[in-house]
XYZ file of C-alpha atoms in Angstrom:
560
model
C 24.791 -20.598 14.189
C 27.290 -23.444 13.929
C 26.284 -25.329 17.078
C 22.680 -26.221 16.172
C 23.767 -27.248 12.676
C 26.312 -29.885 13.720
C 23.859 -32.754 13.935
C 21.748 -31.558 11.070
C 24.549 -31.197 8.553
C 26.667 -34.118 9.805
C 29.720 -31.879 10.009
C 32.346 -32.013 12.747
C 33.291 -28.397 13.415
C 35.711 -29.371 16.199
C 38.053 -31.127 13.752
C 37.677 -28.710 10.853
C 40.831 -27.793 8.925
C 39.082 -24.916 7.191
C 35.686 -23.217 7.369
C 34.282 -21.992 4.074
C 31.874 -19.022 4.475
C 28.568 -18.987 2.632
C 26.427 -15.845 2.621
C 23.138 -16.506 4.366
C 24.087 -19.987 5.547
C 26.297 -21.856 8.001
C 30.004 -22.162 7.299
C 31.079 -25.396 5.664
C 33.684 -27.729 7.148
C 36.455 -28.594 4.703
C 37.617 -31.137 3.832
C 34.552 -33.357 4.111
C 35.442 -36.481 6.123
C 32.038 -38.226 5.967
C 30.990 -41.030 3.666
C 30.822 -40.369 -0.068
C 27.028 -39.981 -0.181
C 26.960 -37.494 2.694
C 29.752 -35.412 1.137
C 27.918 -35.290 -2.189
C 24.763 -34.279 -0.358
C 26.612 -31.429 1.376
C 28.014 -30.322 -1.984
C 24.452 -30.011 -3.250
C 23.196 -28.247 -0.110
C 25.762 -25.470 -0.288
C 25.829 -25.077 -4.068
C 22.018 -24.895 -4.246
C 21.979 -22.287 -1.483
C 24.623 -20.140 -3.187
C 22.739 -20.283 -6.481
C 19.517 -19.412 -4.660
C 21.118 -16.298 -3.172
C 22.164 -15.282 -6.689
C 18.563 -15.710 -7.837
C 17.282 -13.485 -5.029
C 19.856 -10.861 -5.949
C 18.780 -11.057 -9.590
C 15.156 -10.662 -8.520
C 15.924 -7.484 -6.608
C 18.060 -6.127 -9.451
C 15.123 -6.637 -11.821
C 12.762 -4.879 -9.397
C 15.138 -1.938 -8.971
C 15.754 -1.778 -12.722
C 12.044 -1.743 -13.576
C 11.318 0.959 -10.999
C 14.273 3.030 -12.203
C 13.191 2.753 -15.838
C 9.623 3.639 -14.869
C 10.782 6.708 -12.943
C 12.969 7.918 -15.820
C 10.222 7.222 -18.341
C 7.757 9.365 -16.407
C 10.121 12.324 -16.665
C 11.267 11.808 -20.249
C 7.937 10.681 -21.720
C 5.046 12.446 -19.965
C 1.549 11.050 -20.173
C -0.397 11.309 -23.375
C -2.986 13.558 -21.741
C -0.303 15.969 -20.580
C 1.312 16.053 -24.007
C -2.019 16.668 -25.683
C -2.825 19.505 -23.324
C 0.606 21.005 -23.877
C 0.168 20.959 -27.654
C -3.287 22.519 -27.446
C -2.279 25.211 -24.953
C 0.956 26.386 -26.606
C 0.141 28.290 -29.803
C 2.823 29.827 -31.976
C 4.408 33.064 -30.642
C 2.952 36.396 -31.728
C 3.852 37.255 -35.279
C 4.625 33.668 -36.209
C 2.481 31.199 -38.065
C 2.934 27.549 -37.302
C 3.327 25.586 -40.504
C 0.777 22.995 -41.488
C 3.553 20.411 -41.615
C 4.664 21.169 -38.061
C 1.098 21.076 -36.814
C 0.480 17.819 -38.625
C 3.680 16.218 -37.342
C 3.079 17.171 -33.709
C -0.591 16.268 -33.959
C 0.251 12.918 -35.516
C 2.661 12.067 -32.714
C 0.100 13.004 -30.086
C -2.629 10.997 -31.822
C -0.358 7.972 -32.106
C 0.559 8.158 -28.437
C -3.078 8.608 -27.460
C -4.002 5.558 -29.542
C -1.323 3.430 -27.867
C -2.329 4.674 -24.411
C -5.994 4.001 -25.141
C -5.240 0.467 -26.351
C -3.152 -0.204 -23.245
C -5.955 1.016 -20.995
C -8.531 -1.155 -22.768
C -6.291 -4.197 -22.403
C -4.845 -3.737 -18.917
C -7.351 -1.771 -16.842
C -10.481 -3.983 -17.037
C -11.025 -6.212 -14.019
C -9.776 -9.780 -14.189
C -10.948 -12.919 -12.356
C -13.104 -10.947 -9.935
C -14.269 -14.105 -8.157
C -10.667 -14.759 -7.076
C -8.972 -11.361 -6.934
C -11.893 -8.990 -6.361
C -11.909 -5.579 -8.027
C -8.453 -5.855 -9.549
C -7.150 -4.827 -12.953
C -5.539 -7.135 -15.472
C -2.302 -5.200 -15.050
C -2.139 -5.995 -11.335
C -2.972 -9.653 -11.946
C -0.350 -9.796 -14.706
C 2.341 -8.386 -12.402
C 1.394 -10.918 -9.731
C 1.510 -13.732 -12.302
C 5.002 -12.683 -13.408
C 6.225 -12.659 -9.801
C 4.731 -16.093 -9.106
C 6.174 -17.473 -12.348
C 9.665 -16.192 -11.457
C 9.464 -17.661 -7.964
C 8.161 -20.992 -9.254
C 10.897 -21.397 -11.853
C 13.747 -20.397 -9.576
C 12.483 -22.572 -6.749
C 13.449 -25.624 -8.810
C 16.308 -24.736 -11.157
C 19.983 -24.684 -10.228
C 20.101 -27.928 -8.253
C 20.567 -31.618 -8.986
C 17.750 -33.980 -8.025
C 19.156 -37.112 -6.376
C 18.663 -39.505 -3.467
C 21.461 -40.869 -1.265
C 21.209 -43.777 1.162
C 23.878 -43.164 3.798
C 24.877 -45.095 6.941
C 24.066 -43.930 10.462
C 27.405 -43.906 12.287
C 25.930 -44.301 15.749
C 23.815 -47.330 14.782
C 25.666 -49.904 12.636
C 23.500 -51.411 9.938
C 20.976 -48.551 9.995
C 20.697 -46.235 6.990
C 18.990 -42.908 6.348
C 17.794 -41.110 3.246
C 19.192 -37.799 2.031
C 17.690 -36.095 -1.007
C 17.226 -32.817 -2.836
C 14.180 -32.160 -0.650
C 16.508 -30.479 1.873
C 18.137 -27.976 -0.521
C 14.756 -27.341 -2.160
C 13.129 -26.565 1.191
C 15.994 -24.208 1.995
C 15.578 -22.478 -1.380
C 11.881 -21.897 -0.689
C 12.728 -20.415 2.708
C 15.369 -18.077 1.267
C 12.908 -16.763 -1.325
C 10.312 -16.151 1.402
C 12.870 -14.105 3.351
C 13.830 -12.188 0.190
C 10.199 -11.203 -0.428
C 9.722 -9.772 3.069
C 11.115 -6.253 2.402
C 9.111 -6.061 -0.842
C 5.938 -6.965 1.034
C 6.577 -4.208 3.590
C 7.401 -1.728 0.815
C 4.116 -2.479 -0.944
C 2.207 -1.720 2.275
C 3.850 1.664 2.937
C 1.631 4.738 2.902
C 4.564 7.129 2.395
C 5.540 4.915 -0.476
C 8.814 5.154 -2.366
C 7.026 3.185 -5.080
C 4.506 6.013 -5.467
C 7.300 8.572 -5.718
C 9.005 6.595 -8.485
C 5.970 5.439 -10.454
C 3.315 8.049 -9.718
C 0.909 5.246 -8.786
C -0.984 5.922 -5.515
C -0.072 3.743 -2.550
C -3.486 2.069 -2.355
C -2.923 0.497 -5.779
C -0.124 -1.619 -4.273
C -2.318 -3.120 -1.535
C -3.420 -5.937 -3.863
C 0.181 -7.011 -4.482
C 0.984 -6.689 -0.768
C -1.905 -8.979 0.142
C -1.144 -11.635 -2.459
C 2.586 -11.488 -1.851
C 1.731 -12.262 1.766
C -0.192 -15.309 0.570
C 2.839 -16.371 -1.482
C 5.139 -16.021 1.547
C 2.666 -18.043 3.613
C 2.599 -20.823 0.989
C 6.401 -20.838 0.762
C 6.702 -21.061 4.540
C 4.237 -23.955 4.695
C 6.203 -25.865 2.038
C 9.504 -25.081 3.786
C 8.119 -26.372 7.097
C 6.568 -29.507 5.604
C 9.771 -30.321 3.715
C 11.977 -30.216 6.785
C 9.420 -32.060 8.914
C 9.489 -34.929 6.411
C 13.295 -34.937 6.450
C 13.828 -34.728 10.204
C 10.869 -36.828 11.354
C 10.754 -39.474 8.615
C 13.899 -39.703 6.468
C 16.625 -39.201 9.072
C 17.324 -42.099 11.425
C 17.083 -43.308 14.127
C 13.557 -42.193 14.950
C 12.069 -40.829 17.113
C 15.393 -39.689 18.590
C 16.403 -37.457 15.657
C 12.994 -35.794 15.430
C 12.767 -35.218 19.184
C 16.247 -33.654 19.309
C 15.526 -31.475 16.265
C 12.210 -30.007 17.394
C 13.618 -28.566 20.649
C 16.505 -26.665 19.058
C 16.257 -22.893 19.463
C 16.198 -22.080 15.765
C 13.449 -24.662 15.219
C 11.293 -23.305 18.048
C 11.490 -19.809 16.560
C 10.686 -21.244 13.149
C 7.477 -22.718 14.530
C 6.666 -19.383 16.191
C 7.145 -17.586 12.865
C 4.955 -20.148 11.101
C 2.211 -19.762 13.716
C 2.317 -15.968 13.392
C 2.053 -16.246 9.611
C -0.964 -18.508 9.991
C -2.690 -15.973 12.255
C -1.820 -13.148 9.838
C -3.300 -15.158 6.982
C -6.516 -15.977 8.848
C -7.030 -12.394 10.040
C -6.606 -11.082 6.489
C -9.603 -13.018 5.188
C -12.793 -11.067 4.562
C -14.663 -13.249 7.060
C -12.256 -12.366 9.874
C -12.336 -8.652 9.006
C -16.142 -8.697 9.087
C -16.144 -10.540 12.405
C -13.508 -8.479 14.238
C -13.626 -5.169 12.366
C -11.035 -3.435 10.231
C -9.430 -1.534 13.114
C -8.667 -4.759 14.977
C -7.248 -6.273 11.794
C -5.046 -3.236 11.130
C -3.573 -3.037 14.624
C -3.128 -6.796 14.937
C -1.502 -6.856 11.499
C 1.115 -4.296 12.536
C 1.976 -6.048 15.787
C 1.994 -9.591 14.400
C 4.057 -8.575 11.369
C 6.773 -7.008 13.516
C 6.863 -10.011 15.876
C 6.993 -12.295 12.826
C 10.064 -10.509 11.472
C 11.673 -10.837 14.911
C 10.893 -14.569 14.953
C 12.409 -14.926 11.471
C 15.528 -13.164 12.756
C 15.788 -15.645 15.639
C 15.077 -18.595 13.336
C 17.819 -17.817 10.798
C 19.966 -14.832 11.695
C 22.249 -15.407 8.707
C 19.515 -14.015 6.432
C 19.168 -10.739 8.309
C 20.218 -9.017 5.070
C 16.537 -9.277 4.101
C 14.994 -8.641 7.511
C 16.870 -5.469 8.453
C 15.768 -3.621 5.261
C 12.173 -4.660 5.972
C 12.361 -3.092 9.437
C 14.075 0.022 8.074
C 11.336 0.485 5.451
C 8.638 0.144 8.103
C 10.214 2.623 10.519
C 11.003 5.114 7.734
C 7.362 4.976 6.663
C 6.241 5.661 10.235
C 8.725 8.492 10.658
C 7.684 10.036 7.332
C 4.053 10.030 8.437
C 4.934 11.844 11.655
C 7.103 14.384 9.847
C 4.445 14.999 7.215
C 1.789 15.524 9.879
C 4.063 17.814 11.888
C 4.850 19.975 8.857
C 1.156 20.240 8.025
C 0.235 21.389 11.540
C 3.281 23.446 12.481
C 1.781 26.937 12.146
C 1.236 30.262 13.868
C -0.786 29.912 17.063
C -3.447 32.395 18.268
C -1.002 33.940 20.751
C 1.453 34.773 17.950
C 3.893 31.978 18.674
C 4.705 29.104 16.337
C 3.991 25.488 17.179
C 1.932 22.378 16.554
C -1.822 22.951 16.500
C -4.704 20.760 15.427
C -7.406 22.071 13.134
C -10.684 23.095 14.764
C -13.604 21.755 12.775
C -17.186 22.937 13.055
C -19.354 19.865 13.481
C -22.898 19.178 12.322
C -24.876 16.023 13.032
C -27.646 14.631 10.852
C -29.612 11.941 12.642
C -30.448 8.773 10.715
C -31.838 5.838 12.658
C -31.788 3.558 9.604
C -28.306 3.872 8.132
C -26.452 5.561 10.977
C -25.971 9.233 11.782
C -24.027 11.452 9.414
C -21.469 13.955 10.679
C -20.225 16.929 8.677
C -16.927 18.631 9.503
C -15.898 22.042 8.143
C -12.647 23.855 8.829
C -9.962 26.008 7.254
C -6.365 24.865 7.473
C -3.270 26.793 6.318
C -1.950 24.648 3.491
C -1.786 24.573 -0.279
C -4.860 23.216 -2.055
C -4.796 19.520 -2.811
C -5.749 17.830 -6.086
C -9.301 16.678 -6.744
C -9.448 12.949 -6.057
C -6.925 12.981 -3.227
C -7.821 11.979 0.309
C -6.534 12.704 3.814
C -6.133 10.594 6.919
C -8.022 12.227 9.785
C -7.188 11.677 13.443
C -9.499 12.898 16.195
C -7.315 13.396 19.289
C -10.359 13.870 21.520
C -11.174 10.231 20.768
C -7.775 8.576 20.218
C -4.368 9.590 18.914
C -3.691 6.004 17.791
C -6.242 5.910 15.001
C -6.582 7.770 11.713
C -9.064 7.128 8.944
C -9.006 7.924 5.211
C -11.541 10.590 4.267
C -12.194 12.307 0.934
C -12.910 16.063 1.126
C -16.254 16.917 -0.447
C -15.096 20.492 -0.992
C -13.205 21.518 -4.095
C -9.585 22.522 -3.430
C -9.752 26.243 -2.698
C -8.524 28.860 -0.278
C -10.604 30.797 2.210
C -9.801 34.167 0.701
C -7.941 36.031 -2.046
C -4.260 35.433 -2.513
C -1.612 37.779 -3.875
C -1.784 37.980 -7.649
C -5.150 36.245 -7.777
C -3.641 32.775 -7.346
C -4.665 29.956 -5.018
C -1.328 28.827 -3.648
C -0.808 30.949 -0.555
C -0.824 28.500 2.371
C -1.141 31.301 4.907
C -4.712 31.945 3.740
C -5.847 28.397 4.348
C -7.614 25.705 2.360
C -11.247 24.899 3.021
C -11.919 21.325 4.174
C -15.377 19.760 4.352
C -16.102 16.106 5.127
C -19.260 14.043 5.362
C -18.844 10.895 7.459
C -21.315 8.076 8.010
C -21.205 6.841 11.612
C -21.345 3.057 11.546
C -19.132 1.513 14.209
C -15.825 2.045 15.936
C -14.244 5.478 15.608
C -16.947 6.966 13.377
C -19.661 6.045 15.865
C -17.609 7.603 18.652
C -17.296 10.734 16.520
C -21.085 10.935 16.141
C -21.488 10.504 19.895
C -18.930 13.252 20.516
C -20.788 15.534 18.095
C -24.088 14.855 19.859
C -22.497 15.603 23.223
C -20.999 18.885 22.049
C -24.224 19.959 20.347
C -26.198 19.181 23.502
C -23.764 21.172 25.645
C -24.480 24.237 23.498
C -23.138 27.539 24.792
C -23.205 31.147 23.607
C -20.590 33.770 22.837
C -20.254 37.176 24.491
C -23.025 38.524 22.242
C -25.415 35.757 23.210
C -25.149 33.955 19.884
C -25.023 30.136 19.949
C -21.523 28.772 19.564
C -20.721 26.261 16.863
C -19.320 23.110 18.492
C -15.724 22.352 17.532
C -13.834 19.082 17.122
C -10.037 18.845 16.969
C -8.680 17.241 13.794
C -5.128 16.214 12.855
C -4.507 15.730 9.132
C -2.056 13.690 7.129
C -2.040 13.920 3.342
C -3.136 14.395 0.714
C -2.739 10.998 -0.848
C -3.727 9.683 -4.241
C -3.852 11.086 -7.733
C -5.767 13.888 -9.377
C -8.825 12.647 -11.250
C -9.378 15.858 -13.223
C -6.433 16.371 -15.538
C -5.627 18.759 -18.348
C -6.447 16.107 -20.912
C -10.265 16.461 -20.694
C -11.374 17.594 -24.121
C -13.490 20.808 -24.201
C -16.344 19.033 -25.985
C -16.567 16.360 -23.266
C -19.643 16.437 -21.033
C -19.346 15.070 -17.497
C -21.730 12.742 -15.644
C -21.105 12.167 -11.914
C -22.928 9.235 -10.258
C -22.891 8.542 -6.514
C -24.886 6.995 -3.707
C -25.121 8.146 -0.092
C -21.908 9.536 1.373
C -20.102 8.431 -1.793
C -21.007 11.880 -3.096
C -17.860 13.139 -1.369
C -15.766 11.710 -4.202
C -17.714 13.027 -7.188
C -18.859 16.389 -5.814
C -15.345 17.918 -5.833
C -15.018 16.868 -9.477
C -18.251 18.653 -10.328
C -17.289 21.794 -8.400
C -13.798 21.895 -9.884
C -15.064 21.628 -13.454
C -17.776 24.231 -12.935
C -15.798 26.805 -10.963
C -12.171 26.451 -11.959
C -12.241 24.839 -15.413
C -15.295 26.357 -17.094
C -15.904 25.499 -20.740
C -18.641 27.206 -22.798
C -21.438 24.788 -23.626
C -20.167 21.932 -21.438
C -22.810 20.033 -19.475
C -21.980 18.683 -16.022
C -24.605 16.548 -14.285
C -24.779 14.865 -10.880
C -26.957 11.807 -10.254
C -27.124 11.128 -6.517
C -29.058 8.250 -4.942
C -30.159 8.992 -1.368
C -32.747 7.497 0.982
C -34.455 10.704 2.043
C -34.863 14.166 0.604
C -33.493 15.596 3.836
C -30.155 13.945 3.093
C -29.497 16.727 0.606
C -28.763 18.948 3.617
C -25.451 17.123 4.085
C -24.008 19.024 1.138
C -26.511 21.852 0.681
C -23.870 24.636 0.380
C -22.026 22.763 -2.365
C -25.211 21.928 -4.280
C -26.344 25.548 -4.134
C -22.919 26.737 -5.247
C -22.886 24.432 -8.244
C -26.481 25.082 -9.265
C -25.621 28.403 -10.917
C -23.084 26.763 -13.222
C -19.974 28.446 -14.526
C -19.690 32.131 -15.290
C -19.150 31.352 -18.967
C -22.245 29.248 -19.458
C -21.174 25.808 -18.226
C -24.449 24.043 -17.414
C -24.642 22.106 -14.139
C -27.651 20.097 -13.001
C -28.209 17.828 -10.006
C -30.717 14.991 -9.798
C -31.316 13.277 -6.461
C -33.430 10.149 -6.167
């Protein structure tokens, strides 16, 4: 890295008595043999960079500390709902009477915690500045504001703001301007590099953040998107700053600017900036509507990896931030493959063990107005998931390079009895049912495949029509449970949905009616659909819920 920095940093490496290393930057030539102003400028350049590296380290220590404290807090102080359920479900042992004081003390603690949790939810969970951030909670906006505030403050502190007028050795009588704009532009660039691994971490599906915090990966997408905007803004400022310095302040011009722009590190810097611009434009809602989400997703992956490579070529000394970003990305990809392999590594029909996709029975409901609807039903040997979780479904008959998030409309259950009456025997298999609206892209191809298979027909050896099958590869489940132990017995439940959105609320209804019955509880579904025939999408589930719970839980469905 020394060669391209000779002209830029007015240092003569060939006559250096000593080279002083600086982490993330070029080595410094000591002693400084330039004019007084240039030497003072170099003092500021290197000191500001060193302080900036300390600030990035402090930022990452704070992030790690907060995540560590959050992870420990989740184990030591469980949620208020869990604590309440534990108190209500653990009566005194037989023969013992719990004292009124003990009951009052434990109940008071639980009530206090519930009050604090309720106040926090009222303050932090409502949406904030929807016109700017979309459907985003105050908590997410607050976290983003704290990050931006930290970056803003530490972009400016820790450096002296001065201007030096220094002579140009090659042109007697000509002077050039050196200022704090150079160190400041470098600081902005270092912070942008330091944010890169965090941005990748926030976009991971197999998220370490979710493991530590219990927050589902999709909740971090907002921060990933806006952190990308921050990196883009930092990169623009970094580029503008150095363009002003090299094309306007340094002399003689245009010789200095022309020599600077063709240097290898500068070319790769422009490539990285161009890639960031494309990433930014493709992430806008207008571009996603124009090109489709699948194009955005694939282009985002490719452009992001090429961008990190361009950053590596632009400033290799800061690879301490780029290598972790690549490691996080590849670990996430590997974890997805391993998770999928474990989910599908089962006994095969011939008695051997190996990888096998699930075989889903497919139904097609024609709808010329809104697009056909496809229903998939299959049993897969796995433990039941939690209500509210979703899976990524890949259809290898269409493409192995695409997977789409789908919410099962079936309640988590097994296909038969398990030893001891439980529901945790993966050998039995969990029942999966999905309702998918075919709009464009992969879902439309799925509807076309279903139509083709249904038209092909076929009968078994007894002459009965065969149900068409579609191969499905699962990854998941992802997300959090939406039905917890903290639902009070006296609470009635109202589920509201429209169209295929019923796949999210129907499992809640079925779970509460079948597996968590409460005498006297009322559970109601309000479902907005275009046609009465649309009820056939989920007819088995509606019929199963219509009878209510065995203990008198009342369940009603209203479709309009």
